[in-house]
Amino acid sequence: MQMGEGVEWGLHCLMALVWLEEQGPVAAGRLAEVFELPPEYLKKRLQPLVRAGILASTPGARGGYSLARAPEKITLMDVVAAVEGREDAFRCTEIRQQGAGVLASVGEFGRPCGVAAAMRRAEMAWRRELAAQTLADLLGVAPAGAAGRVRRFHQSR
Amino acid sequence: MQMGEGVEWGLHCLMALVWLEEQGPVAAGRLAEVFELPPEYLKKRLQPLVRAGILASTPGARGGYSLARAPEKITLMDVVAAVEGREDAFRCTEIRQQGAGVLASVGEFGRPCGVAAAMRRAEMAWRRELAAQTLADLLGVAPAGAAGRVRRFHQSR
């Protein structure tokens, strides 16, 4: 079970956009340079963040991406849900009701399947942890020189 | 991000094998009937559980699957790791070191990336929850009639 690269790309781009905030919106091509990523492919990966209201996309020659809300208001769960979807990783297809399940007494399957409930508990622990961490927290633990370095790189282009 | 059906199939089959323990090893075809699953495909999905030492596979005409260890000794984490692999769902490809990263001062990337560390904390919360639940727990919350029903179904074939 693997995530796509969209979460890593998205979170790093969000951090860079905070550091480049004073320059106004950052075009996809310029943002791609900051991480040496393929611009068109990066655009596709960032699109879900625009749809989710995490990123703002300004059209036009001086347009580009900027944060749609404050870093404290963007949790890792918001980003993961936008990029990877809101469905649980585990899908219960109710195989318990098939085969021998046809012999079940009425009401036996009224309560959720214990397997699904157990997998859900783990999923919820993961979600709680992601929801408890914000972009502001990530910015807070970034290396001291990172913001200035990204700004210098961006201005040198 | 989605799991395959192997985890659901595997956990339900493990429960059924406990209920059918007194009948000796259960052939793949018979086990598939219990859940109305395609036998050859089920065999492929159970193979990782055999490799992981969770299931025992006895060859021969009276052979089949049985549990390789006690239900209290099989955690949901064991099953998920066997079926889905042990890698984290989030893969850090260190894009922070690319592009503007080449301007970094020596040692800036000595500490793990904050993004990777944050994603890892969530992954660990998920793993802890899965490791805290065993097959014995699942058996404990199964509907009262399930064991007898699966046994009756199996004997009627």
PDB file of N, CA and C in Angstrom, chain A residues 58-115:
ATOM      1  N   THR A  58      -4.048  31.822  -9.106  1.00  0.00           N
ATOM      2  CA  THR A  58      -4.401  33.093  -9.749  1.00  0.00           C
ATOM      3  C   THR A  58      -4.006  33.016 -11.221  1.00  0.00           C
ATOM      4  N   PRO A  59      -4.954  33.252 -12.129  1.00  0.00           N
ATOM      5  CA  PRO A  59      -4.610  33.174 -13.553  1.00  0.00           C
ATOM      6  C   PRO A  59      -3.870  34.429 -14.016  1.00  0.00           C
ATOM      7  N   GLY A  60      -3.336  34.387 -15.226  1.00  0.00           N
ATOM      8  CA  GLY A  60      -2.703  35.578 -15.802  1.00  0.00           C
ATOM      9  C   GLY A  60      -1.195  35.516 -15.785  1.00  0.00           C
ATOM     10  N   ALA A  61      -0.570  36.495 -16.452  1.00  0.00           N
ATOM     11  CA  ALA A  61       0.884  36.534 -16.625  1.00  0.00           C
ATOM     12  C   ALA A  61       1.608  36.616 -15.279  1.00  0.00           C
ATOM     13  N   ARG A  62       1.021  37.333 -14.327  1.00  0.00           N
ATOM     14  CA  ARG A  62       1.650  37.445 -13.006  1.00  0.00           C
ATOM     15  C   ARG A  62       0.980  36.509 -11.994  1.00  0.00           C
ATOM     16  N   GLY A  63       0.230  35.559 -12.536  1.00  0.00           N
ATOM     17  CA  GLY A  63      -0.507  34.633 -11.683  1.00  0.00           C
ATOM     18  C   GLY A  63       0.364  33.512 -11.148  1.00  0.00           C
ATOM     19  N   GLY A  64      -0.273  32.596 -10.454  1.00  0.00           N
ATOM     20  CA  GLY A  64       0.447  31.453  -9.899  1.00  0.00           C
ATOM     21  C   GLY A  64      -0.241  30.964  -8.639  1.00  0.00           C
ATOM     22  N   TYR A  65       0.495  30.198  -7.864  1.00  0.00           N
ATOM     23  CA  TYR A  65      -0.060  29.611  -6.649  1.00  0.00           C
ATOM     24  C   TYR A  65       0.267  30.435  -5.412  1.00  0.00           C
ATOM     25  N   SER A  66      -0.679  30.459  -4.498  1.00  0.00           N
ATOM     26  CA  SER A  66      -0.427  30.997  -3.157  1.00  0.00           C
ATOM     27  C   SER A  66      -1.311  30.213  -2.187  1.00  0.00           C
ATOM     28  N   LEU A  67      -1.037  30.352  -0.898  1.00  0.00           N
ATOM     29  CA  LEU A  67      -1.849  29.630   0.078  1.00  0.00           C
ATOM     30  C   LEU A  67      -3.248  30.237   0.159  1.00  0.00           C
ATOM     31  N   ALA A  68      -4.255  29.412   0.219  1.00  0.00           N
ATOM     32  CA  ALA A  68      -5.629  29.901   0.303  1.00  0.00           C
ATOM     33  C   ALA A  68      -6.043  30.172   1.737  1.00  0.00           C
ATOM     34  N   ARG A  69      -5.291  29.638   2.682  1.00  0.00           N
ATOM     35  CA  ARG A  69      -5.567  29.947   4.091  1.00  0.00           C
ATOM     36  C   ARG A  69      -4.288  29.816   4.913  1.00  0.00           C
ATOM     37  N   ALA A  70      -4.349  30.257   6.156  1.00  0.00           N
ATOM     38  CA  ALA A  70      -3.153  30.329   7.002  1.00  0.00           C
ATOM     39  C   ALA A  70      -2.578  28.935   7.278  1.00  0.00           C
ATOM     40  N   PRO A  71      -1.259  28.833   7.424  1.00  0.00           N
ATOM     41  CA  PRO A  71      -0.601  27.543   7.694  1.00  0.00           C
ATOM     42  C   PRO A  71      -1.151  26.814   8.921  1.00  0.00           C
ATOM     43  N   GLU A  72      -1.623  27.574   9.917  1.00  0.00           N
ATOM     44  CA  GLU A  72      -2.198  26.915  11.127  1.00  0.00           C
ATOM     45  C   GLU A  72      -3.523  26.256  10.802  1.00  0.00           C
ATOM     46  N   LYS A  73      -4.112  26.653   9.681  1.00  0.00           N
ATOM     47  CA  LYS A  73      -5.439  26.137   9.314  1.00  0.00           C
ATOM     48  C   LYS A  73      -5.343  25.018   8.277  1.00  0.00           C
ATOM     49  N   ILE A  74      -4.134  24.594   7.976  1.00  0.00           N
ATOM     50  CA  ILE A  74      -3.952  23.492   7.012  1.00  0.00           C
ATOM     51  C   ILE A  74      -3.322  22.312   7.746  1.00  0.00           C
ATOM     52  N   THR A  75      -4.098  21.260   7.965  1.00  0.00           N
ATOM     53  CA  THR A  75      -3.533  20.089   8.635  1.00  0.00           C
ATOM     54  C   THR A  75      -2.981  19.120   7.591  1.00  0.00           C
ATOM     55  N   LEU A  76      -2.134  18.206   8.057  1.00  0.00           N
ATOM     56  CA  LEU A  76      -1.629  17.165   7.166  1.00  0.00           C
ATOM     57  C   LEU A  76      -2.784  16.295   6.667  1.00  0.00           C
ATOM     58  N   MET A  77      -3.794  16.137   7.522  1.00  0.00           N
ATOM     59  CA  MET A  77      -4.970  15.358   7.099  1.00  0.00           C
ATOM     60  C   MET A  77      -5.656  16.030   5.923  1.00  0.00           C
ATOM     61  N   ASP A  78      -5.765  17.384   5.953  1.00  0.00           N
ATOM     62  CA  ASP A  78      -6.373  18.115   4.832  1.00  0.00           C
ATOM     63  C   ASP A  78      -5.640  17.807   3.533  1.00  0.00           C
ATOM     64  N   VAL A  79      -4.316  17.830   3.597  1.00  0.00           N
ATOM     65  CA  VAL A  79      -3.503  17.620   2.388  1.00  0.00           C
ATOM     66  C   VAL A  79      -3.614  16.172   1.912  1.00  0.00           C
ATOM     67  N   VAL A  80      -3.499  15.224   2.845  1.00  0.00           N
ATOM     68  CA  VAL A  80      -3.580  13.806   2.467  1.00  0.00           C
ATOM     69  C   VAL A  80      -4.973  13.498   1.901  1.00  0.00           C
ATOM     70  N   ALA A  81      -6.014  14.021   2.529  1.00  0.00           N
ATOM     71  CA  ALA A  81      -7.388  13.767   2.045  1.00  0.00           C
ATOM     72  C   ALA A  81      -7.582  14.362   0.657  1.00  0.00           C
ATOM     73  N   ALA A  82      -7.028  15.567   0.434  1.00  0.00           N
ATOM     74  CA  ALA A  82      -7.181  16.212  -0.873  1.00  0.00           C
ATOM     75  C   ALA A  82      -6.474  15.400  -1.956  1.00  0.00           C
ATOM     76  N   VAL A  83      -5.286  14.928  -1.659  1.00  0.00           N
ATOM     77  CA  VAL A  83      -4.463  14.255  -2.672  1.00  0.00           C
ATOM     78  C   VAL A  83      -4.855  12.787  -2.834  1.00  0.00           C
ATOM     79  N   GLU A  84      -5.060  12.095  -1.717  1.00  0.00           N
ATOM     80  CA  GLU A  84      -5.281  10.648  -1.762  1.00  0.00           C
ATOM     81  C   GLU A  84      -6.751  10.250  -1.647  1.00  0.00           C
ATOM     82  N   GLY A  85      -7.609  11.212  -1.398  1.00  0.00           N
ATOM     83  CA  GLY A  85      -9.023  10.893  -1.247  1.00  0.00           C
ATOM     84  C   GLY A  85      -9.395  10.637   0.196  1.00  0.00           C
ATOM     85  N   ARG A  86     -10.690  10.602   0.470  1.00  0.00           N
ATOM     86  CA  ARG A  86     -11.157  10.485   1.852  1.00  0.00           C
ATOM     87  C   ARG A  86     -11.530   9.059   2.250  1.00  0.00           C
ATOM     88  N   GLU A  87     -11.453   8.139   1.299  1.00  0.00           N
ATOM     89  CA  GLU A  87     -11.828   6.760   1.623  1.00  0.00           C
ATOM     90  C   GLU A  87     -10.804   6.088   2.527  1.00  0.00           C
ATOM     91  N   ASP A  88     -11.274   5.187   3.383  1.00  0.00           N
ATOM     92  CA  ASP A  88     -10.363   4.388   4.184  1.00  0.00           C
ATOM     93  C   ASP A  88      -9.523   3.502   3.264  1.00  0.00           C
ATOM     94  N   ALA A  89      -8.304   3.208   3.706  1.00  0.00           N
ATOM     95  CA  ALA A  89      -7.432   2.324   2.922  1.00  0.00           C
ATOM     96  C   ALA A  89      -8.016   0.911   2.875  1.00  0.00           C
ATOM     97  N   PHE A  90      -8.613   0.481   3.987  1.00  0.00           N
ATOM     98  CA  PHE A  90      -9.215  -0.859   4.047  1.00  0.00           C
ATOM     99  C   PHE A  90     -10.648  -0.802   3.558  1.00  0.00           C
ATOM    100  N   ARG A  91     -10.962  -1.658   2.598  1.00  0.00           N
ATOM    101  CA  ARG A  91     -12.333  -1.732   2.115  1.00  0.00           C
ATOM    102  C   ARG A  91     -12.971  -3.027   2.581  1.00  0.00           C
ATOM    103  N   CYS A  92     -14.073  -2.907   3.293  1.00  0.00           N
ATOM    104  CA  CYS A  92     -14.813  -4.092   3.740  1.00  0.00           C
ATOM    105  C   CYS A  92     -15.823  -4.443   2.656  1.00  0.00           C
ATOM    106  N   THR A  93     -15.728  -5.636   2.103  1.00  0.00           N
ATOM    107  CA  THR A  93     -16.678  -6.037   1.055  1.00  0.00           C
ATOM    108  C   THR A  93     -17.715  -7.029   1.592  1.00  0.00           C
ATOM    109  N   GLU A  94     -17.738  -7.174   2.943  1.00  0.00           N
ATOM    110  CA  GLU A  94     -18.738  -8.021   3.601  1.00  0.00           C
ATOM    111  C   GLU A  94     -18.707  -9.462   3.097  1.00  0.00           C
ATOM    112  N   ILE A  95     -17.504 -10.029   2.946  1.00  0.00           N
ATOM    113  CA  ILE A  95     -17.447 -11.437   2.516  1.00  0.00           C
ATOM    114  C   ILE A  95     -18.043 -12.356   3.582  1.00  0.00           C
ATOM    115  N   ARG A  96     -18.149 -11.854   4.817  1.00  0.00           N
ATOM    116  CA  ARG A  96     -18.754 -12.673   5.884  1.00  0.00           C
ATOM    117  C   ARG A  96     -20.193 -13.055   5.554  1.00  0.00           C
ATOM    118  N   GLN A  97     -20.842 -12.269   4.697  1.00  0.00           N
ATOM    119  CA  GLN A  97     -22.246 -12.545   4.362  1.00  0.00           C
ATOM    120  C   GLN A  97     -22.387 -13.527   3.204  1.00  0.00           C
ATOM    121  N   GLN A  98     -21.256 -13.849   2.558  1.00  0.00           N
ATOM    122  CA  GLN A  98     -21.296 -14.781   1.423  1.00  0.00           C
ATOM    123  C   GLN A  98     -21.059 -16.215   1.899  1.00  0.00           C
ATOM    124  N   GLY A  99     -21.283 -17.179   1.050  1.00  0.00           N
ATOM    125  CA  GLY A  99     -20.989 -18.581   1.369  1.00  0.00           C
ATOM    126  C   GLY A  99     -21.742 -19.019   2.607  1.00  0.00           C
ATOM    127  N   ALA A 100     -20.989 -19.369   3.675  1.00  0.00           N
ATOM    128  CA  ALA A 100     -21.609 -19.794   4.922  1.00  0.00           C
ATOM    129  C   ALA A 100     -22.511 -18.708   5.508  1.00  0.00           C
ATOM    130  N   GLY A 101     -22.301 -17.484   5.081  1.00  0.00           N
ATOM    131  CA  GLY A 101     -23.095 -16.356   5.584  1.00  0.00           C
ATOM    132  C   GLY A 101     -24.578 -16.478   5.282  1.00  0.00           C
ATOM    133  N   VAL A 102     -24.916 -17.219   4.228  1.00  0.00           N
ATOM    134  CA  VAL A 102     -26.341 -17.352   3.883  1.00  0.00           C
ATOM    135  C   VAL A 102     -27.109 -18.123   4.948  1.00  0.00           C
ATOM    136  N   LEU A 103     -26.376 -18.870   5.795  1.00  0.00           N
ATOM    137  CA  LEU A 103     -27.032 -19.628   6.878  1.00  0.00           C
ATOM    138  C   LEU A 103     -27.238 -18.777   8.136  1.00  0.00           C
ATOM    139  N   ALA A 104     -26.810 -17.544   8.093  1.00  0.00           N
ATOM    140  CA  ALA A 104     -26.857 -16.704   9.303  1.00  0.00           C
ATOM    141  C   ALA A 104     -28.293 -16.441   9.743  1.00  0.00           C
ATOM    142  N   SER A 105     -28.463 -16.301  11.059  1.00  0.00           N
ATOM    143  CA  SER A 105     -29.788 -15.966  11.567  1.00  0.00           C
ATOM    144  C   SER A 105     -30.047 -14.478  11.341  1.00  0.00           C
ATOM    145  N   VAL A 106     -31.325 -14.125  11.319  1.00  0.00           N
ATOM    146  CA  VAL A 106     -31.701 -12.730  11.089  1.00  0.00           C
ATOM    147  C   VAL A 106     -31.023 -11.821  12.129  1.00  0.00           C
ATOM    148  N   GLY A 107     -30.453 -10.745  11.677  1.00  0.00           N
ATOM    149  CA  GLY A 107     -29.855  -9.790  12.613  1.00  0.00           C
ATOM    150  C   GLY A 107     -28.393 -10.035  12.914  1.00  0.00           C
ATOM    151  N   GLU A 108     -27.859 -11.216  12.512  1.00  0.00           N
ATOM    152  CA  GLU A 108     -26.451 -11.495  12.841  1.00  0.00           C
ATOM    153  C   GLU A 108     -25.514 -10.449  12.243  1.00  0.00           C
ATOM    154  N   PHE A 109     -25.857  -9.943  11.089  1.00  0.00           N
ATOM    155  CA  PHE A 109     -24.988  -8.959  10.430  1.00  0.00           C
ATOM    156  C   PHE A 109     -25.454  -7.517  10.663  1.00  0.00           C
ATOM    157  N   GLY A 110     -26.307  -7.360  11.657  1.00  0.00           N
ATOM    158  CA  GLY A 110     -26.783  -6.021  11.978  1.00  0.00           C
ATOM    159  C   GLY A 110     -25.669  -5.141  12.522  1.00  0.00           C
ATOM    160  N   ARG A 111     -24.777  -5.760  13.312  1.00  0.00           N
ATOM    161  CA  ARG A 111     -23.630  -4.995  13.833  1.00  0.00           C
ATOM    162  C   ARG A 111     -22.491  -5.025  12.826  1.00  0.00           C
ATOM    163  N   PRO A 112     -21.713  -3.933  12.790  1.00  0.00           N
ATOM    164  CA  PRO A 112     -20.598  -3.902  11.824  1.00  0.00           C
ATOM    165  C   PRO A 112     -19.643  -5.075  12.050  1.00  0.00           C
ATOM    166  N   CYS A 113     -19.022  -5.517  11.003  1.00  0.00           N
ATOM    167  CA  CYS A 113     -18.052  -6.617  11.042  1.00  0.00           C
ATOM    168  C   CYS A 113     -16.888  -6.239  11.954  1.00  0.00           C
ATOM    169  N   GLY A 114     -16.481  -7.177  12.830  1.00  0.00           N
ATOM    170  CA  GLY A 114     -15.379  -6.915  13.757  1.00  0.00           C
ATOM    171  C   GLY A 114     -14.067  -6.632  13.049  1.00  0.00           C
ATOM    172  N   VAL A 115     -13.877  -7.265  11.890  1.00  0.00           N
ATOM    173  CA  VAL A 115     -12.654  -7.020  11.110  1.00  0.00           C
ATOM    174  C   VAL A 115     -12.638  -5.572  10.625  1.00  0.00           C
TER     175      VAL A 115
END
